[in-house]
mmCIF file of C-alpha atoms in Angstrom:
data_model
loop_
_atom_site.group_PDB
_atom_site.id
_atom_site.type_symbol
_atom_site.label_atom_id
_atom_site.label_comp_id
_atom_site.label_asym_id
_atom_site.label_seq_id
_atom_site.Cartn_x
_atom_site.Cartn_y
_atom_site.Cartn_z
ATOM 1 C CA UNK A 24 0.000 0.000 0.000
ATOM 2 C CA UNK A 25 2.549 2.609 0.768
ATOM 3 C CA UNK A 26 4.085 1.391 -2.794
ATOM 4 C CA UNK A 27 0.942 2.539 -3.965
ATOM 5 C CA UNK A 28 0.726 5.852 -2.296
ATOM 6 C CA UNK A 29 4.448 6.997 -3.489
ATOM 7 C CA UNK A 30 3.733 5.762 -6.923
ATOM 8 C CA UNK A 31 0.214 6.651 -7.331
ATOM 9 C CA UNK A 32 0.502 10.046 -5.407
ATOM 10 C CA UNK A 33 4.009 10.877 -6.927
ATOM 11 C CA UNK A 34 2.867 10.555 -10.352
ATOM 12 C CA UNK A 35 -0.358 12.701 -10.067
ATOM 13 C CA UNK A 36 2.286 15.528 -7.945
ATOM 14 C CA UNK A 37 4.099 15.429 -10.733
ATOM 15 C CA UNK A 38 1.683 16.398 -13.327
ATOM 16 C CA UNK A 39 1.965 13.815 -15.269
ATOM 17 C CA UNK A 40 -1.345 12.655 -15.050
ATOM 18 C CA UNK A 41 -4.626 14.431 -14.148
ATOM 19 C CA UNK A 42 -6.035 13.679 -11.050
ATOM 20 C CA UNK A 43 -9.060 13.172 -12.284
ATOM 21 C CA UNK A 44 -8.133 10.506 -15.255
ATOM 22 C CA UNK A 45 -10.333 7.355 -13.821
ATOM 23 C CA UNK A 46 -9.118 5.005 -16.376
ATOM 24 C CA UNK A 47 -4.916 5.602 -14.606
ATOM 25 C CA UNK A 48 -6.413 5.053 -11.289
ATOM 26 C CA UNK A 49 -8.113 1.644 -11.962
ATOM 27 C CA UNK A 50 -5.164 0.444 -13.899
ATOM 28 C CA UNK A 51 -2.724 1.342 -11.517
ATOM 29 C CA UNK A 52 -5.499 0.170 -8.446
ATOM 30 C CA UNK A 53 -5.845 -3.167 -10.686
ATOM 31 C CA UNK A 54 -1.948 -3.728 -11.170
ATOM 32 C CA UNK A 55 -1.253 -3.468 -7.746
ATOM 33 C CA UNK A 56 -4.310 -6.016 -6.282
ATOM 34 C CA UNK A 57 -2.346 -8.193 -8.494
ATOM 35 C CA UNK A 58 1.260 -7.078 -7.056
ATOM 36 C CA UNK A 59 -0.372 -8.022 -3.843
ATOM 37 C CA UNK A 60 -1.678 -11.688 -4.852
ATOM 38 C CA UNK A 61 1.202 -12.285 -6.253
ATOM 39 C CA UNK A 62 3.762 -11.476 -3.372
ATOM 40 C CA UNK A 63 1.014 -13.417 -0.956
ATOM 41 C CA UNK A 64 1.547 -16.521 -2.943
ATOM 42 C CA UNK A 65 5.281 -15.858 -3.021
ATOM 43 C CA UNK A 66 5.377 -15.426 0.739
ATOM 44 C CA UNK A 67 3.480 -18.276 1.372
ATOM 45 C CA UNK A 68 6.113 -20.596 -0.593
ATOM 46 C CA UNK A 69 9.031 -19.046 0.847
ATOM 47 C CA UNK A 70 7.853 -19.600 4.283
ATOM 48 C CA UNK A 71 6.957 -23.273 3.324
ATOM 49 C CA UNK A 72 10.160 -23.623 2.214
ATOM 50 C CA UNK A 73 11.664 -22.032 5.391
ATOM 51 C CA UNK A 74 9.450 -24.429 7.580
ATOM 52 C CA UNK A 75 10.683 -27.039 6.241
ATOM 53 C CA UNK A 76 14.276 -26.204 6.289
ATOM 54 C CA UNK A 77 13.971 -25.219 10.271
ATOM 55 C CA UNK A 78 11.918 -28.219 10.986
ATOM 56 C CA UNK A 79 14.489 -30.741 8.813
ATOM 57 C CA UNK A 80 17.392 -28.932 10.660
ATOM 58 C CA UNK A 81 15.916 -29.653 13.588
ATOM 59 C CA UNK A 82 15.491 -32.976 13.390
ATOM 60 C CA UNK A 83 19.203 -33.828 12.418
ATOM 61 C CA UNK A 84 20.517 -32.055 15.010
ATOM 62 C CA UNK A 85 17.754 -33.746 17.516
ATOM 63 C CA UNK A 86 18.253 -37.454 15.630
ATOM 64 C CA UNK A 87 20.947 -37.156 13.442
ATOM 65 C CA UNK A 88 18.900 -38.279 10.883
ATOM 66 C CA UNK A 89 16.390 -36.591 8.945
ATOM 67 C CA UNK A 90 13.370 -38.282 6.330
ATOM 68 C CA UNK A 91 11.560 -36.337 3.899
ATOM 69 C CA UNK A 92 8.029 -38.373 5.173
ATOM 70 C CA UNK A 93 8.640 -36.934 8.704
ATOM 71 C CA UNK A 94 8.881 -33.726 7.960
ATOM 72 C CA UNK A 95 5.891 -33.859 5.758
ATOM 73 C CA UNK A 96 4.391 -35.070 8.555
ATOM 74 C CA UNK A 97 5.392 -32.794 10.784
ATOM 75 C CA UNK A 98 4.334 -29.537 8.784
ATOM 76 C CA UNK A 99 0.363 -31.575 8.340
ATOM 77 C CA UNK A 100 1.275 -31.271 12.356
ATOM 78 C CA UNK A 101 1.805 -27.820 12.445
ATOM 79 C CA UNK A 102 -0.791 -26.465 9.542
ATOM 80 C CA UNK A 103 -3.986 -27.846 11.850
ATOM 81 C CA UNK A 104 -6.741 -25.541 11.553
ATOM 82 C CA UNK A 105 -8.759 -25.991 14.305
ATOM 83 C CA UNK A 106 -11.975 -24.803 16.223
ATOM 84 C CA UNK A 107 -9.856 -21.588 17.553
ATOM 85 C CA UNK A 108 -8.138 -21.015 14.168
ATOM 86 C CA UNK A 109 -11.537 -20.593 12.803
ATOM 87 C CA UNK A 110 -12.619 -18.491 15.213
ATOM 88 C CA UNK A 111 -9.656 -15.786 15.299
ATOM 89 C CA UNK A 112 -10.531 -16.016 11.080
ATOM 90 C CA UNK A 113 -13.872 -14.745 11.744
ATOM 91 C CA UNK A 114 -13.111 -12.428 14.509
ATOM 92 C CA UNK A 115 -10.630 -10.490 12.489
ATOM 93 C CA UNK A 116 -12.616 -10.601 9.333
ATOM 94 C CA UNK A 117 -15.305 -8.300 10.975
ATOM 95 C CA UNK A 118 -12.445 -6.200 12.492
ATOM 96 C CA UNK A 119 -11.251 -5.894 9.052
ATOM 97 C CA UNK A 120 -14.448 -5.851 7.320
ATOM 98 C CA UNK A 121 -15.647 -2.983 9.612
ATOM 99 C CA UNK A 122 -12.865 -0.919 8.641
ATOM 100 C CA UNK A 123 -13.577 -1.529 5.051
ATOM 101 C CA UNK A 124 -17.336 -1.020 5.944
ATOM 102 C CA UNK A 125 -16.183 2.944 7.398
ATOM 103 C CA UNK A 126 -14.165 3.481 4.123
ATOM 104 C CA UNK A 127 -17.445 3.028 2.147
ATOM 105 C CA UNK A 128 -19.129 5.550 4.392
ATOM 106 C CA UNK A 129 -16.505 7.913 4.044
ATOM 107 C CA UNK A 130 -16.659 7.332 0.047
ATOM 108 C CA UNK A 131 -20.136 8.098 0.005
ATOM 109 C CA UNK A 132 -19.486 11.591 2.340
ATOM 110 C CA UNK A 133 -16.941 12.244 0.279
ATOM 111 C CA UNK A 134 -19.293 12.210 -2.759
ATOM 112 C CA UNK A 135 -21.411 14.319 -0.798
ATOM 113 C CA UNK A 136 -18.748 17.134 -0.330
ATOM 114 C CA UNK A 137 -18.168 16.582 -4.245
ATOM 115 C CA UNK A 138 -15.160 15.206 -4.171
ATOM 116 C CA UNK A 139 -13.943 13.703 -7.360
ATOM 117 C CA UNK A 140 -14.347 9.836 -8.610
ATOM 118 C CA UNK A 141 -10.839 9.292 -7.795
ATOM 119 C CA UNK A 142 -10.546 10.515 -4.282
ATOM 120 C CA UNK A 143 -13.949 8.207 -3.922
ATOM 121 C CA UNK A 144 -11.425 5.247 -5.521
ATOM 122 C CA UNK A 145 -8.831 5.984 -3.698
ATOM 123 C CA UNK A 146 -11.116 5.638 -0.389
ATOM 124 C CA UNK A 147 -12.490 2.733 -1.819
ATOM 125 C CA UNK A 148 -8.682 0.653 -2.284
ATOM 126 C CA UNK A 149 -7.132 2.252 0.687
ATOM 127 C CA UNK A 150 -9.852 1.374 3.112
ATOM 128 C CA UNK A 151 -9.882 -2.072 1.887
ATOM 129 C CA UNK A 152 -6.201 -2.325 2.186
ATOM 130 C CA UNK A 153 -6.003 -0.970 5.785
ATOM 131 C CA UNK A 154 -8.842 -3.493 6.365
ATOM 132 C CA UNK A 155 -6.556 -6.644 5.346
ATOM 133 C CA UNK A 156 -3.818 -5.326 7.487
ATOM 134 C CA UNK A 157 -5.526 -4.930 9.985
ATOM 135 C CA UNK A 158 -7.052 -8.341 9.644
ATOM 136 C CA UNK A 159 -3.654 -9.661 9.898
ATOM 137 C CA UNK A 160 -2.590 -7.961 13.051
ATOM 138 C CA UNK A 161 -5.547 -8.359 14.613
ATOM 139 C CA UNK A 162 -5.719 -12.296 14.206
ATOM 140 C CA UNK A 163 -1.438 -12.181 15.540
ATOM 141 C CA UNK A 164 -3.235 -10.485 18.524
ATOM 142 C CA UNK A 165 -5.645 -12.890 19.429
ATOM 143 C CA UNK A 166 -3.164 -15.816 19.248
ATOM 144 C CA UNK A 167 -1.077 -13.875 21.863
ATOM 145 C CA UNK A 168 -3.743 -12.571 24.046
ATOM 146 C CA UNK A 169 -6.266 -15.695 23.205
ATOM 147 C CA UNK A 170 -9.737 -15.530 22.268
ATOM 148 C CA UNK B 5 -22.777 -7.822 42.882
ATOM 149 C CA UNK B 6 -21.945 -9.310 39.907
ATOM 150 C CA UNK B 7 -21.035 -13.069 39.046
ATOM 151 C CA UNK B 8 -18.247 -13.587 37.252
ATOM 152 C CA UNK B 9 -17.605 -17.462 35.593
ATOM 153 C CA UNK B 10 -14.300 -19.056 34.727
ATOM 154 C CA UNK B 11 -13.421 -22.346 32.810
ATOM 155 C CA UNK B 12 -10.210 -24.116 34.541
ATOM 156 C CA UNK B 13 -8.607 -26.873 33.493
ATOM 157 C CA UNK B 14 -6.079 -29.696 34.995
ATOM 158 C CA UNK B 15 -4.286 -30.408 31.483
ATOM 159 C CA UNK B 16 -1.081 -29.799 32.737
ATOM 160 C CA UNK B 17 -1.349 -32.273 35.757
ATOM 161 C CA UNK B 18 -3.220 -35.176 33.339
ATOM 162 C CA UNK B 19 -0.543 -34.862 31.360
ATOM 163 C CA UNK B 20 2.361 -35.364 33.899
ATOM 164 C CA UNK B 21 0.375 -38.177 35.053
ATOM 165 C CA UNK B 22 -0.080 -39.113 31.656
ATOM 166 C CA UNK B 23 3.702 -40.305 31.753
ATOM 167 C CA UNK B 24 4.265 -36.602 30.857
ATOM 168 C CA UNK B 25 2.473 -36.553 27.382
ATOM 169 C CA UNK B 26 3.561 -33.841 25.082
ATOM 170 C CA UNK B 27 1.444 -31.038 23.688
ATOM 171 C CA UNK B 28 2.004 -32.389 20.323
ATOM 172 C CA UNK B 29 0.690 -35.824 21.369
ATOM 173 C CA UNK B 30 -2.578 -34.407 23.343
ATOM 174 C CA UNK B 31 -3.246 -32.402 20.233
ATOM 175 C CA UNK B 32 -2.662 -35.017 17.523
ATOM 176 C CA UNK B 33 -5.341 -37.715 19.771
ATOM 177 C CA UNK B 34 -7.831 -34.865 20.040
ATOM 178 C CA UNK B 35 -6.951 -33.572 16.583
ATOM 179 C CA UNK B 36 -6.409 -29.747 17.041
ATOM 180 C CA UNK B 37 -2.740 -28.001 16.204
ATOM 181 C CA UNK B 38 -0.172 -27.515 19.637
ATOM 182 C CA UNK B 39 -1.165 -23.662 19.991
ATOM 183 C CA UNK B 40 -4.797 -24.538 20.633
ATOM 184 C CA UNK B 41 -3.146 -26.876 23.431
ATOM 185 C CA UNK B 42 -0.817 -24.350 24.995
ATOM 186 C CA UNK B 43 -3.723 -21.481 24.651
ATOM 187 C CA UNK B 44 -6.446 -24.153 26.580
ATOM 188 C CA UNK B 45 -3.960 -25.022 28.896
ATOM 189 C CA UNK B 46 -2.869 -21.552 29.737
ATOM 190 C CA UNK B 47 -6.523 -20.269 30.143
ATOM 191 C CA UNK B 48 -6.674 -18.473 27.186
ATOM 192 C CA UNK B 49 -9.401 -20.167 25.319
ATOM 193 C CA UNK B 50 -12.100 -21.915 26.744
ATOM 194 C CA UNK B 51 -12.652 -25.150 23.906
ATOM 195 C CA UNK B 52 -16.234 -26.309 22.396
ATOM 196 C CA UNK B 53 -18.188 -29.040 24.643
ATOM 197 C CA UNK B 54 -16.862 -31.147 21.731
ATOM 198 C CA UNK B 55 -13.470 -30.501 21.916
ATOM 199 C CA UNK B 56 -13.591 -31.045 25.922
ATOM 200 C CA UNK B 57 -14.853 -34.002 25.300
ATOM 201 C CA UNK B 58 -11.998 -35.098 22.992
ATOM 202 C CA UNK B 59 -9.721 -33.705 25.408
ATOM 203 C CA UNK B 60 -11.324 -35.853 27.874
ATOM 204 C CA UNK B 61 -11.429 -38.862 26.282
ATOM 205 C CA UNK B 62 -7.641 -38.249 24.878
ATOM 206 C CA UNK B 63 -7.059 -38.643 28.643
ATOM 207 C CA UNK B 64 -9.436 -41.489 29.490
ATOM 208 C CA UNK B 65 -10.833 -39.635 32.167
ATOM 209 C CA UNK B 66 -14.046 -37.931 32.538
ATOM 210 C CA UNK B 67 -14.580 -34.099 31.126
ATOM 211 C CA UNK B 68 -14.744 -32.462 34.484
ATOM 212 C CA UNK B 69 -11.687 -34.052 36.006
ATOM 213 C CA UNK B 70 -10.323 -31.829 33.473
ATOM 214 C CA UNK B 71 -12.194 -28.830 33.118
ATOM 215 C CA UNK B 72 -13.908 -27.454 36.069
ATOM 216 C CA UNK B 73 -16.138 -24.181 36.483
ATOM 217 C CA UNK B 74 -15.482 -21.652 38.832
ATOM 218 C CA UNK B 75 -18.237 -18.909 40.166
ATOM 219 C CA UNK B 76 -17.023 -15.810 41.449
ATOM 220 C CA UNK B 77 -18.989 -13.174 43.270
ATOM 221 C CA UNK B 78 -17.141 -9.524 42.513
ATOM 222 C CA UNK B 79 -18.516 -6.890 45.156
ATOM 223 C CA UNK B 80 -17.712 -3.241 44.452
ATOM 224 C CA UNK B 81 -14.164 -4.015 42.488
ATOM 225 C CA UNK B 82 -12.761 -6.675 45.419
ATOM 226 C CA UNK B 83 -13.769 -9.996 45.204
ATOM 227 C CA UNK B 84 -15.297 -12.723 47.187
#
């Protein structure tokens, strides 16, 4: 997101592009959704891979001995999604969803105060954004702190 | 006066008496991942009746030698 704001935001400081051009906004709004997906899945692999490097280091330096079955094995262990993994899911997706809920609101009052369709975009992406991040945190809180 | 109810639980001691079962091995029989083990154990998440019964049975004891439910009566902030 802040990738977005110095690139989006730089561009339209530097007169380059007109505020107002809608068709710049959901391109660049649509590139970087897919930026996002993208680095998700790539995150999500490297941390798989790391996983399983920690957990097969572990276990040669525990047994001296290491098998690619057991470690399989041990990441099924570890990847579990229980009762209280379900619930911190759907406790942060209303955090989240509440935030993205008060961008919408704001969109619409900024409409009202006839703001432009790109500010009301803007709104739109950035509230959503904040909403997934927030998401995030909020489910590392409840593991902490418990449910 | 207000009543104030609290779900505590014995999983530590069942499991030393369990010839110290690990986390891992409680939460593979009652099929949930280690951190829901170490955040039920801890007091930091009360499980489902379903899952205390797993627990329970993972244990081969009955569900309220290991959960048991405490009633206390808070008067004006001290409590009693």
């Amino acid at each position: 997101m802040a990738a977005y704001c110095i690139y989006a935001f730089g561009k339209v400081q530097s007169g380059m592009i007109a505020p107002d051009d809608m068709k710049f906004w959901a391109t660049t709004i649509l590139i970087f959704i897919g930026i996002g997906v993208i680095a998700s899945i790539v995150i999500q692999i490297v941390f798989h891979l790391l996983l399983s490097i920690a957990i097969a280091v572990r276990k040669q330096m525990q047994e001296g001995k290491c098998d690619d079955k057991e470690v399989e094995k041990t990441i099924e262990q570890e990847m579990v999604e229980d009762e209280m993994d379900k619930l911190i899911g759907l406790k942060s997706i209303r955090i989240g969803f509440a935030i993205a809920g008060i961008g919408l609101i704001a969109t619409l009052v900024s409409l009202l105060l006839n703001y432009s369709s790109a500010v009301m975009l803007n709104i739109i992406f950035i509230s959503f954004s904040i909403g997934t991040s927030v998401e995030g945190v909020t489910q590392l809180y409840f593991y902490r702190r418990g449910v | 006066m207000a009543k104030k109810f609290r779900i505590t639980n014995n999983i530590r001691k069942l499991r030393f008496f369990a010839d110290e079962m690990t986390q891992q091995e409680l939460a593979e029989k009652a099929g949930i991942s280690r951190q829901t083990v170490i955040a039920i154990e801890a007091g930091k998440y009360s499980p489902s009746l379903e899952l205390a019964f797993r627990i329970a049975d993972a244990f081969g004891v009955n569900i309220t030698d290991v959960f048991d439910y405490e009633t206390k009566t808070e008067i004006r902030g001290g409590k009693a």
